[in-house]
Amino acid sequence: MPVKILCDSFLTSGLGHVRRCEKILSFIEKLGVKADLYSHKQNNISAFLEGVGNDDFLITDSYRLNSKDFYLLKEKAKSLMVIEDKEHAKGFYPKNTKIMNFTLNALKHYHYLSKDYQYYLGVGFYPVDIRFVYERPINTENKEVLITLGGSEQKTLKEIVKILENKGMHLHIISPHIPKNPPKNTHYYSPLSPLEFSSLMKFCACAISAAGQTLYELALSQTPSLIIPIASNQIIQSQEFENSGIFKQTSLKTLARDFEKLQIQKNQAWAKNLAFGSELEGALREFLEI
C-alpha cells in the first residue's frame, strides 16, 4: 500500500505546505503504512507521474497544480486526496477525489458540495504536532515577542520591526534574511526545526503571525497573537480565527494600537470547544482503506 505525498516547495510557497505534509506523513506512518514525501519545485509533474503506480494512494498539497494535473494523477493512482485552503470550481478535480481542508469552520465556505467527492472539512482534520500542546506559563513581565511571516515577506517584516522596535520588547524574528545592521533588541532565526520553534514559542509572551499553518500551533500553545494576512488565501482563515475570539486580525496601520491592547490571555475557553485533529485518524484510515 504505497502512499506518495506531493507538496509545493517553491521559494514563494513558504514552509506551510511542507510542514503539514510532514505531519500527515508522520500520522500515516503511525498507522503502520509506508509513505514518502515528494517536493514539487518545477511546475512539471511528468517525472513524478512516471513513478506513480495503480496501487498508489496519492496526497497532494499544491497551489501550482492545475486541473489537468489532478486528472492525470487520478487516472494513474488508486486513490487521490487533495489538501486545500479554499474551494475550487466545479469539476476542477476528477470524480471520487477526497478533499481535505482543515481551515477553521471550513464547511461554511464551501458553496458547492458534490456527491462526486468526499469531504473532510474543519479543524478536526488538522494534523496536530504534540510538541505545541502545553499549558502556557503566565508571566506579565515577559518582554519577548515572536514574529513569523514566512520567508517571502521581507517588506512587511521590516515595517513591523520599525513599529515595535521602540516598545521596550525583545523581538524574535523567524526569517532567512538577516539585515546588515539589525536593531539591538532583535534576534533573527533561520527556519527552525519543530522542536526549536516550539521552544521559542513557549519562551515568548505573544506573537505576530501571518495566517498560515503557524496560527494553529499558536492556538494549541495558547500564545496570545495578532494576525497579519500576507496572501489572499489567508483572509478566510484570519477572519475565522478573529470571529471565534482566538486572535485579532491587525494591519500595519493598526498594529501599534492593537499591540498595546494585546494582553496575556488567561481565559482560553474557546480552546475547549475546538477538538483539533480529533477526526484525522479516522479520515486517513478511510482513505487508505485500513
Coordinates of C-alpha atoms in Angstrom, one line a residue:
M1 CA 0.0 0.0 0.0
P2 CA 2.4 2.7 -1.2
V3 CA 1.5 6.3 -0.2
K4 CA 3.0 9.2 -2.1
I5 CA 2.6 12.8 -0.8
L6 CA 3.4 15.6 -3.3
C7 CA 3.6 19.2 -1.9
D8 CA 4.7 22.6 -3.1
S9 CA 8.2 23.5 -2.2
F10 CA 8.8 26.8 -4.1
L11 CA 10.7 29.8 -2.6
T12 CA 7.4 31.7 -2.6
S13 CA 5.2 29.0 -1.2
G14 CA 6.5 29.2 2.4
L15 CA 7.1 26.2 4.6
G16 CA 3.4 25.6 5.5
H17 CA 2.8 23.0 2.7
V18 CA 5.9 21.0 3.6
R19 CA 5.3 21.2 7.4
R20 CA 1.7 20.0 7.2
C21 CA 2.6 17.2 4.8
E22 CA 5.4 16.1 7.1
K23 CA 2.8 15.8 9.9
I24 CA 0.4 13.9 7.7
L25 CA 3.2 11.6 6.7
S26 CA 4.0 11.0 10.4
F27 CA 0.4 10.2 11.1
I28 CA 0.3 7.7 8.3
E29 CA 3.4 6.0 9.5
K30 CA 2.0 5.7 12.9
L31 CA -0.8 3.7 11.3
G32 CA 1.9 1.2 10.1
V33 CA 1.8 2.4 6.5
K34 CA 4.9 3.4 4.5
A35 CA 4.7 6.9 3.0
D36 CA 7.1 9.1 1.0
L37 CA 7.2 12.9 0.6
Y38 CA 8.0 14.5 -2.7
S39 CA 8.8 18.2 -3.3
H40 CA 7.0 19.9 -6.2
K41 CA 9.5 22.6 -7.4
Q42 CA 9.4 22.7 -11.2
N43 CA 5.8 23.3 -12.3
N44 CA 6.0 20.0 -14.0
I45 CA 4.8 16.7 -12.7
S46 CA 5.8 14.4 -15.6
A47 CA 8.8 13.0 -13.7
F48 CA 6.6 12.3 -10.6
L49 CA 3.9 10.8 -12.7
E50 CA 6.3 8.2 -14.1
G51 CA 6.8 6.8 -10.7
V52 CA 3.0 6.6 -9.8
G53 CA 1.5 3.1 -9.9
N54 CA -2.1 1.9 -9.9
D55 CA -1.7 0.7 -6.3
D56 CA -0.6 4.1 -5.0
F57 CA -2.5 6.3 -2.7
L58 CA -1.7 9.9 -3.5
I59 CA -2.0 13.0 -1.3
T60 CA -1.3 16.4 -2.8
D61 CA -0.8 19.8 -1.2
S62 CA -0.3 22.3 -4.0
Y63 CA -1.4 25.7 -5.4
R64 CA 0.6 25.1 -8.6
L65 CA -1.0 22.0 -9.9
N66 CA -3.8 22.7 -12.4
S67 CA -7.0 20.8 -13.1
K68 CA -5.4 18.7 -15.9
D69 CA -2.6 17.6 -13.5
F70 CA -5.1 16.3 -11.0
Y71 CA -6.9 14.3 -13.7
L72 CA -3.6 12.8 -14.8
L73 CA -2.7 11.9 -11.2
K74 CA -6.2 10.3 -10.5
E75 CA -6.0 8.3 -13.7
K76 CA -2.8 6.6 -12.7
A77 CA -3.3 6.2 -8.9
K78 CA -5.6 4.0 -6.9
S79 CA -6.9 7.0 -4.9
L80 CA -6.3 10.7 -4.7
M81 CA -6.7 13.1 -1.7
V82 CA -6.1 16.9 -2.1
I83 CA -5.3 19.2 0.8
E84 CA -6.6 22.7 0.0
D85 CA -7.3 26.0 1.8
K86 CA -10.3 27.2 -0.3
E87 CA -13.0 25.7 -2.5
H88 CA -12.2 25.2 -6.2
A89 CA -14.5 25.5 -9.2
K90 CA -17.0 22.7 -10.0
G91 CA -15.2 19.9 -11.9
F92 CA -11.7 21.2 -11.0
Y93 CA -10.9 17.8 -9.5
P94 CA -11.8 14.4 -11.1
K95 CA -14.6 12.4 -9.6
N96 CA -14.0 10.4 -6.4
T97 CA -11.3 12.8 -5.2
K98 CA -11.1 13.1 -1.4
I99 CA -10.9 16.8 -0.4
M100 CA -9.4 17.8 2.9
N101 CA -9.4 21.4 4.2
F102 CA -8.7 21.9 7.9
T103 CA -9.3 25.7 7.9
L104 CA -11.3 26.7 11.0
N105 CA -15.0 26.5 10.1
A106 CA -14.1 25.4 6.5
L107 CA -17.6 23.9 5.8
K108 CA -19.3 27.2 5.7
H109 CA -17.0 28.5 3.0
Y110 CA -18.0 25.6 0.6
H111 CA -20.9 26.6 -1.6
Y112 CA -20.9 23.6 -3.9
L113 CA -20.8 20.2 -2.2
S114 CA -21.0 17.3 -4.7
K115 CA -21.7 13.6 -4.2
D116 CA -18.8 13.1 -6.6
Y117 CA -16.3 13.9 -3.8
Q118 CA -15.7 13.0 -0.2
Y119 CA -15.0 16.0 2.1
Y120 CA -13.0 16.3 5.3
L121 CA -13.5 19.9 6.4
G122 CA -12.6 21.7 9.6
V123 CA -10.0 21.7 12.4
G124 CA -11.0 18.2 13.4
F125 CA -8.7 17.1 10.5
Y126 CA -5.8 19.3 11.4
P127 CA -2.6 17.2 11.9
V128 CA -1.6 18.2 15.5
D129 CA 2.1 18.2 16.5
I130 CA 2.0 17.3 20.2
R131 CA 5.2 19.4 20.8
F132 CA 3.0 22.5 20.5
V133 CA 0.4 21.4 23.1
Y134 CA 1.2 22.7 26.5
E135 CA 0.0 24.9 29.3
R136 CA 1.4 28.4 28.9
P137 CA 3.0 29.9 32.0
I138 CA 1.5 33.4 32.7
N139 CA 4.3 35.9 33.2
T140 CA 3.2 39.6 32.8
E141 CA 6.9 40.7 32.9
N142 CA 7.8 38.7 29.8
K143 CA 9.0 41.1 27.1
E144 CA 9.7 38.5 24.4
V145 CA 7.7 38.8 21.1
L146 CA 7.7 36.2 18.3
I147 CA 7.3 37.4 14.7
T148 CA 6.8 34.9 12.0
L149 CA 5.5 35.8 8.5
G150 CA 7.2 33.2 6.3
G151 CA 10.3 33.7 4.2
S152 CA 9.0 35.8 1.4
E153 CA 7.5 38.8 3.2
Q154 CA 10.5 41.0 3.9
K155 CA 8.9 44.4 3.3
T156 CA 6.1 43.8 5.7
L157 CA 8.5 42.3 8.2
K158 CA 10.7 45.4 8.1
E159 CA 7.7 47.6 8.7
I160 CA 6.6 45.5 11.8
V161 CA 10.1 45.8 13.3
K162 CA 10.1 49.6 12.7
I163 CA 6.7 49.9 14.5
L164 CA 7.7 47.7 17.5
E165 CA 11.4 48.3 18.0
N166 CA 10.9 51.2 20.5
K167 CA 8.2 49.4 22.5
G168 CA 10.7 48.0 25.1
M169 CA 10.3 44.5 23.8
H170 CA 12.7 41.9 22.5
L171 CA 11.7 40.8 19.0
H172 CA 12.4 37.2 17.9
I173 CA 12.1 37.1 14.2
I174 CA 11.8 33.9 12.0
S175 CA 13.4 34.9 8.7
P176 CA 16.1 33.5 6.3
H177 CA 17.1 37.1 5.7
I178 CA 19.1 38.9 8.4
P179 CA 19.6 42.7 7.9
K180 CA 23.2 44.1 8.0
N181 CA 22.5 46.4 10.9
P182 CA 19.6 44.9 12.9
P183 CA 18.2 46.9 15.9
K184 CA 19.8 45.8 19.2
N185 CA 16.6 44.4 20.6
T186 CA 16.0 42.0 17.7
H187 CA 17.1 38.3 17.3
Y188 CA 16.9 36.6 13.9
Y189 CA 16.4 32.9 13.3
S190 CA 16.6 30.9 10.1
P191 CA 13.7 28.4 9.7
L192 CA 13.7 26.3 12.8
S193 CA 13.0 22.6 13.5
P194 CA 9.6 22.0 15.0
L195 CA 11.1 21.4 18.5
E196 CA 13.2 24.6 18.3
F197 CA 10.1 26.5 17.1
S198 CA 8.0 25.1 19.9
S199 CA 10.6 26.1 22.5
L200 CA 10.8 29.6 21.1
M201 CA 7.1 29.9 21.0
K202 CA 6.8 28.9 24.7
F203 CA 9.6 31.4 25.6
C204 CA 7.8 34.3 24.1
A205 CA 4.8 36.1 25.7
C206 CA 3.0 36.8 22.5
A207 CA 3.3 36.7 18.7
I208 CA 2.6 38.4 15.4
S209 CA 2.0 35.9 12.7
A210 CA 0.7 35.6 9.1
A211 CA -2.4 33.5 8.7
G212 CA -0.8 30.2 7.6
Q213 CA -0.2 27.0 9.5
T214 CA 1.6 28.6 12.4
L215 CA -1.8 30.0 13.6
Y216 CA -2.8 26.5 14.7
E217 CA 0.4 26.0 16.6
L218 CA 0.0 29.4 18.3
A219 CA -3.5 28.4 19.3
L220 CA -2.5 25.0 20.5
S221 CA 0.3 26.6 22.6
Q222 CA -2.1 29.3 23.8
T223 CA 0.1 32.1 22.7
P224 CA -1.7 35.5 22.5
S225 CA -1.3 36.6 18.9
L226 CA -2.1 39.2 16.3
I227 CA -2.6 38.1 12.7
I228 CA -1.4 39.9 9.6
P229 CA -2.6 38.0 6.5
I230 CA 0.1 38.2 3.7
A231 CA -1.8 36.3 1.0
S232 CA -5.3 36.2 -0.4
N233 CA -5.8 32.6 0.6
Q234 CA -5.1 33.5 4.2
I235 CA -8.0 36.0 4.6
I236 CA -10.7 33.5 5.4
Q237 CA -8.6 31.7 7.9
S238 CA -7.6 35.0 9.6
Q239 CA -11.2 36.2 9.8
E240 CA -12.4 32.8 11.3
F241 CA -9.8 33.0 14.0
E242 CA -10.8 36.5 14.9
N243 CA -14.6 35.7 14.7
S244 CA -14.0 32.8 17.1
G245 CA -12.4 35.0 19.6
I246 CA -9.0 33.4 19.3
F247 CA -6.7 36.0 17.8
K248 CA -7.3 39.6 16.5
Q249 CA -6.5 40.5 12.9
T250 CA -4.4 43.6 12.5
S251 CA -2.6 45.6 9.8
L252 CA 0.4 47.8 9.6
K253 CA -1.9 50.8 10.2
T254 CA -3.4 49.5 13.4
L255 CA -0.5 47.3 14.7
A256 CA 0.8 49.8 17.2
R257 CA -2.6 50.3 18.8
D258 CA -3.5 46.6 18.7
F259 CA -0.2 45.6 20.2
E260 CA -0.7 47.9 23.2
K261 CA -4.1 46.1 23.8
L262 CA -2.7 42.6 23.4
Q263 CA -2.8 41.0 26.9
I264 CA -1.7 37.8 28.4
Q265 CA -4.8 35.6 27.8
K266 CA -6.0 34.0 31.0
N267 CA -9.3 32.7 29.6
Q268 CA -8.8 30.1 26.9
A269 CA -12.5 29.0 26.9
W270 CA -12.5 28.7 23.1
A271 CA -9.9 26.0 23.2
K272 CA -12.2 23.6 24.9
N273 CA -14.7 23.8 22.0
L274 CA -12.2 23.1 19.2
A275 CA -11.1 19.5 19.0
F276 CA -8.0 20.0 16.8
G277 CA -7.2 16.8 14.9
S278 CA -9.8 14.6 16.6
E279 CA -11.1 13.3 13.2
L280 CA -7.8 12.9 11.3
E281 CA -7.0 9.3 12.1
G282 CA -10.5 8.1 11.0
A283 CA -10.2 10.1 7.8
L284 CA -6.8 8.6 6.9
R285 CA -8.0 5.1 7.8
E286 CA -11.0 5.6 5.5
F287 CA -8.8 7.0 2.6
L288 CA -6.2 4.2 3.0
E289 CA -8.9 1.5 3.3
I290 CA -7.5 0.1 6.6

